[in-house]
Coordinates of C-alpha atoms in Angstrom, one line a residue:
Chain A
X1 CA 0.0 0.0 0.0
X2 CA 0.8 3.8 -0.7
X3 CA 1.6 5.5 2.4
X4 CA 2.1 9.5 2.8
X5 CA 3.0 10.6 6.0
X6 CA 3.0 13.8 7.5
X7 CA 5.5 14.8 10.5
X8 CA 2.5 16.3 12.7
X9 CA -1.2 15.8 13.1
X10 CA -1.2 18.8 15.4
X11 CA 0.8 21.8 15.8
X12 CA 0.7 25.0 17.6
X13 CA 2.5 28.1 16.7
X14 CA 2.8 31.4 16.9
X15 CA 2.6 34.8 14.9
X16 CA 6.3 35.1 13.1
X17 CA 7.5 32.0 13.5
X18 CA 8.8 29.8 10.9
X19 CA 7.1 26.6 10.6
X20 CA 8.0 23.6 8.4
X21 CA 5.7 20.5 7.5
X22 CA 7.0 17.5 6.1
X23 CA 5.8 15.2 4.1
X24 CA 7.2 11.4 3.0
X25 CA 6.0 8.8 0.6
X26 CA 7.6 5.5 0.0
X27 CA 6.3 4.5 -3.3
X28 CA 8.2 6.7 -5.7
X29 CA 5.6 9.0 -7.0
X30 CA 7.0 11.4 -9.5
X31 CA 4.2 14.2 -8.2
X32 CA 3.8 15.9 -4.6
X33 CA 1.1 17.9 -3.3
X34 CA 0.3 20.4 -0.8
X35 CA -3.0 21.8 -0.1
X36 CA -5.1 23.2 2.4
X37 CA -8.1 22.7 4.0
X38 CA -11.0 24.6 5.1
X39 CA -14.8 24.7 6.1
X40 CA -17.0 25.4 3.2
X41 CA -13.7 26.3 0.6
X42 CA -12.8 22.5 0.1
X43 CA -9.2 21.8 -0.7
X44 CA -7.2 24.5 -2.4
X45 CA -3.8 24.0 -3.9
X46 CA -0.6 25.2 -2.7
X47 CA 2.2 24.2 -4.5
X48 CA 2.9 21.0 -6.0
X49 CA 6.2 18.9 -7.2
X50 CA 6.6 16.7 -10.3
X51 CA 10.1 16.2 -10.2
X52 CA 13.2 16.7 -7.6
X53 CA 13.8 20.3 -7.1
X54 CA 11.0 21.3 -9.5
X55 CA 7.7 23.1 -8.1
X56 CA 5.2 24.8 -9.6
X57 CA 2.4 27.4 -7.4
X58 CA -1.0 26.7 -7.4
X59 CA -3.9 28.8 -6.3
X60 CA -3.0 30.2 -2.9
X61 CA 1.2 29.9 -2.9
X62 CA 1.5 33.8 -1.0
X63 CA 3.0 33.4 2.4
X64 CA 4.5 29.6 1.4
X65 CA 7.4 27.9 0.1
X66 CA 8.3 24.6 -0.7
X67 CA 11.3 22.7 -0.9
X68 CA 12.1 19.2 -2.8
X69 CA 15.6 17.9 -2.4
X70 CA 14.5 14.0 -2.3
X71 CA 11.8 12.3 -4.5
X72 CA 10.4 11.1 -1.4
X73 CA 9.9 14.0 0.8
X74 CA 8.4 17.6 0.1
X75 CA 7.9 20.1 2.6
X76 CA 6.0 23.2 2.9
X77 CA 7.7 25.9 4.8
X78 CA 5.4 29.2 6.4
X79 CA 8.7 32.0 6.4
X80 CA 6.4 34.1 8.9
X81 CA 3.0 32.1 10.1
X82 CA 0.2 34.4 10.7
X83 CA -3.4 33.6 12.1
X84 CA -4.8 33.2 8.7
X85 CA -2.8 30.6 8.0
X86 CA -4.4 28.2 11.0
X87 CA -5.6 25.1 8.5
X88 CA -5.7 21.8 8.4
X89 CA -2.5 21.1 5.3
X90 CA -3.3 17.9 3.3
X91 CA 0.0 16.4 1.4
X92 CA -0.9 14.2 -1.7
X93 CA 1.4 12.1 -4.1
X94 CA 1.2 10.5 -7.3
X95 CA 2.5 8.6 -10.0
X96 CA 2.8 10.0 -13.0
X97 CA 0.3 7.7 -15.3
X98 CA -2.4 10.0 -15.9
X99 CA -5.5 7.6 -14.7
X100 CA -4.3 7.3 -11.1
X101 CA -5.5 9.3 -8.3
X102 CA -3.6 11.2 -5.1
X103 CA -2.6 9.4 -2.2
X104 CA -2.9 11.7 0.7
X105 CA -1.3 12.2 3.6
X106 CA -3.2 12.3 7.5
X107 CA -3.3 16.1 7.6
X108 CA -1.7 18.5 10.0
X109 CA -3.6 20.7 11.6
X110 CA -1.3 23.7 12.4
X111 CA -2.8 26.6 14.9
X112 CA -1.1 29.4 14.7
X113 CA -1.9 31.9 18.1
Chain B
X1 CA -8.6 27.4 -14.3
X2 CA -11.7 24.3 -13.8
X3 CA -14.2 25.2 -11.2
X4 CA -15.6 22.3 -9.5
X5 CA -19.1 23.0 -7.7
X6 CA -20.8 20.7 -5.1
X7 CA -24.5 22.0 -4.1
X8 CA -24.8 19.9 -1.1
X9 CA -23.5 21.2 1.6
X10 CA -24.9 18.3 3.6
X11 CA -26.7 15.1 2.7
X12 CA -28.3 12.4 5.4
X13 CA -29.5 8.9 4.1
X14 CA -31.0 6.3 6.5
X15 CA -29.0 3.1 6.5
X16 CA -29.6 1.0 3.6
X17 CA -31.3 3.2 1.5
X18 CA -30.0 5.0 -1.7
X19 CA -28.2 8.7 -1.8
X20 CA -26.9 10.7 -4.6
X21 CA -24.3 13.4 -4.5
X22 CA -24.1 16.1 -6.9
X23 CA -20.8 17.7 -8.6
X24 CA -20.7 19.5 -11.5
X25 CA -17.8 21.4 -13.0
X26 CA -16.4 23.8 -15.4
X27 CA -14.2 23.2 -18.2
X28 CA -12.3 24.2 -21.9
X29 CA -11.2 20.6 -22.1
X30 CA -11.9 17.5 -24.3
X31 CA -9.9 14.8 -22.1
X32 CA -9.6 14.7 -18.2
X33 CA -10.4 12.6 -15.1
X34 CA -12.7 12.9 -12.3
X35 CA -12.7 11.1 -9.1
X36 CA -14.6 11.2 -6.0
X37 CA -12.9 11.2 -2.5
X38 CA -13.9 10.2 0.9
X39 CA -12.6 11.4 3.8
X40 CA -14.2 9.8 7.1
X41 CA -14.0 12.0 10.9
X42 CA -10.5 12.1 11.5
X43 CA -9.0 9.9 8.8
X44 CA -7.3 10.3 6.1
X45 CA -8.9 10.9 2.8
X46 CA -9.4 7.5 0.3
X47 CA -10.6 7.2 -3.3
X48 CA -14.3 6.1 -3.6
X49 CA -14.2 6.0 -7.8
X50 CA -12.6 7.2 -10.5
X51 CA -13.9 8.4 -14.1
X52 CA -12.2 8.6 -17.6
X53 CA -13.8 11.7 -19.6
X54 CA -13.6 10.1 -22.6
X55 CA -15.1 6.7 -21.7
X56 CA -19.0 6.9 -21.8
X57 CA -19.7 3.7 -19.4
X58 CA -20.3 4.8 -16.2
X59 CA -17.5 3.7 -13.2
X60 CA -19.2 1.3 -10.7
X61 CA -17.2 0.0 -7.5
X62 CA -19.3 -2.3 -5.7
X63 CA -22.2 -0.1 -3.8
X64 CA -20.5 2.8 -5.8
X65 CA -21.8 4.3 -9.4
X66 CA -21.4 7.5 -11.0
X67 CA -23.6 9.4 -13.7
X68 CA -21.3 10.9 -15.6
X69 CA -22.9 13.2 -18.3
X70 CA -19.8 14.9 -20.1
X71 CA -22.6 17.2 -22.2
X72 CA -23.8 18.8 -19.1
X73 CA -20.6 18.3 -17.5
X74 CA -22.2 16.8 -14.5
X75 CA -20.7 14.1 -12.1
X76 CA -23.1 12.5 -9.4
X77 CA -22.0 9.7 -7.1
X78 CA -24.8 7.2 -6.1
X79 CA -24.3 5.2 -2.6
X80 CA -26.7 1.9 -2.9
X81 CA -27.2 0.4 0.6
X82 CA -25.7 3.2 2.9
X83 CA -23.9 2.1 6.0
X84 CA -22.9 3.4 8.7
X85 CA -19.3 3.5 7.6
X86 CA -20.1 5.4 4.8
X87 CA -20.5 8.8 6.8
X88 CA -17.9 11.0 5.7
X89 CA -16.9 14.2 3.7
X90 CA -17.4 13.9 -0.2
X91 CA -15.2 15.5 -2.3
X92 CA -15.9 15.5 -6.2
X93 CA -12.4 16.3 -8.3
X94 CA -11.5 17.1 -11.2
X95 CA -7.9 16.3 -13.3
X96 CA -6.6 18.5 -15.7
X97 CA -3.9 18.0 -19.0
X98 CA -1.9 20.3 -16.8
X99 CA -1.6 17.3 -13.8
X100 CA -3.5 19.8 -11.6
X101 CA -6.6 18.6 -9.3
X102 CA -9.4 20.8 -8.6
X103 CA -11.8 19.8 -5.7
X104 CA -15.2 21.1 -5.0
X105 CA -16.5 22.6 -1.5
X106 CA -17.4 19.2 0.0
X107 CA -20.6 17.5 0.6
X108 CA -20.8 15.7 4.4
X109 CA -23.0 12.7 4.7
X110 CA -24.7 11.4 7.7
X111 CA -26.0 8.1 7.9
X112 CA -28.9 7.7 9.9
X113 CA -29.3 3.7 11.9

C-alpha cells in the first residue's frame, strides 16, 4: 500500500515564526502535493512537485514555500506564520500515469496563536 | 482554471437506502479525469471512484456508481445500501492535462441507523 505521512497531526505556533511540514512517501511518486483545507472552501492547492527540485504554485502559494531535495519527501515551509494561516494542510502524491488518483497524507492541523 | 461545484452542503441517508451526490464542473477541455474522494472524521482521505472523460460507461465499484454526463458536464455519485461507515466528507475532483486537481467545497454525509 501507498503510504504519505506527515511529520505532525497537530501543531501549535505562533505569529512570526517559521514553521516547516513535512511530508514522505515511499512508493516513488514522481508528483507531490500540498494543499489546504478549510470549512466550506474545500481543498485548495498550494504548490505541488513533479520532479526533484521542480515546483510549480497553485492557487493560494502567497506566504509559502516549498522545498524538494529527495523524491520522497516535500515540505511546505510558512517563512512568517500568521493567524490566517491556521488550517488543516493535506500532502498528496502520485504517480505520473495519468489515470491514477492522489494518495494523501493524515493532515496537519497547524494553529497558529 | 476548472471550477468544480458541489451544491450539497450536507446530505443524510438512513442506513440502507440509496443517496446521490451532486458535482458539476467547469471546463475548456476535451480529455480529463474525475474522481470522488472520501474522507471519514479524522481519517485520512481514500478514493471512492474514478472516471475517464472520454469513456462513456459509467465507473461502478461495488455499492459505488457514478452518472457521468460529459454534455452537461455533471458528475453525481450514487451510494446503494448506505452504512454506517459510509458517513464522511465527499469530495468531487476534477484532473486537468496540466496534472492539476481541482476539488469542489465538499458534501458531508450522515447516515442515519
Amino acid at each position: 500500500d501507498v503510504k504519505v505521512t506527515q511529520s505532525s497531526r497537530y501543531l501549535v505556533k505562533r505569529t512570526g515564526e517559521k514553521v516547516f511540514l513535512e511530508c514522505v512517501q515511499d512508493m516513488d511518486h514522481e508528483n507531490m502535493f500540498w494543499y489546504r483545507q478549510d470549512p466550506g472552501l474545500g481543498l485548495r492547492l498550494i504548490y505541488f512537485s513533479y520532479d526533484v527540485k521542480m515546483k510549480e504554485k497553485g492557487d493560494i502559494p502567497e506566504g509559502y514555500s516549498v522545498s524538494r531535495e529527495k523524491k520522497e519527501r516535500f515540505s511546505l515551509i510558512l517563512e512568517s506564520a500568521s493567524t490566517n494561516q491556521t488550517s488543516m494542510y493535506l500532502c498528496a502524491s502520485r504517480s505520473g500515469q495519468a489515470y491514477n488518483e492522489q494518495f494523501f497524507g493524515p493532515g496537519t492541523r497547524l494553529t497558529v496563536l | 482554471a476548472q471550477t468544480v461545484t458541489q451544491s450539497q452542503p450536507e446530505m443524510s441517508v438512513q442506513e440502507a437506502e440509496t443517496v446521490t451526490l451532486s458535482c458539476t464542473y467547469d471546463t475548456s477541455e476535451s480529455d480529463y479525469y474525475l474522481f470522488w474522494y472520501k474522507q471519514p472524521p479524522s481519517r485520512q482521505m481514500i478514493l471512492v471512484i474514478r472516471q475517464e472523460a472520454y469513456k462513456q460507461q459509467n465507473a461502478t465499484e461495488n455499492r459505488f456508481s457514478v452518472n457521468f454526463q460529459k454534455a452537461a458536464k455533471s458528475f453525481s455519485l450514487k451510494i446503494s445500501d448506505s452504512q454506517l461507515g459510509d458517513a464522511a466528507m465527499y469530495f468531487c475532483a476534477y484532473r486537468s492535462i496540466g496534472n492539476q486537481f481541482y476539488f469542489g467545497t465538499g458534501t458531508s454525509l450522515t447516515v442515519i441507523p
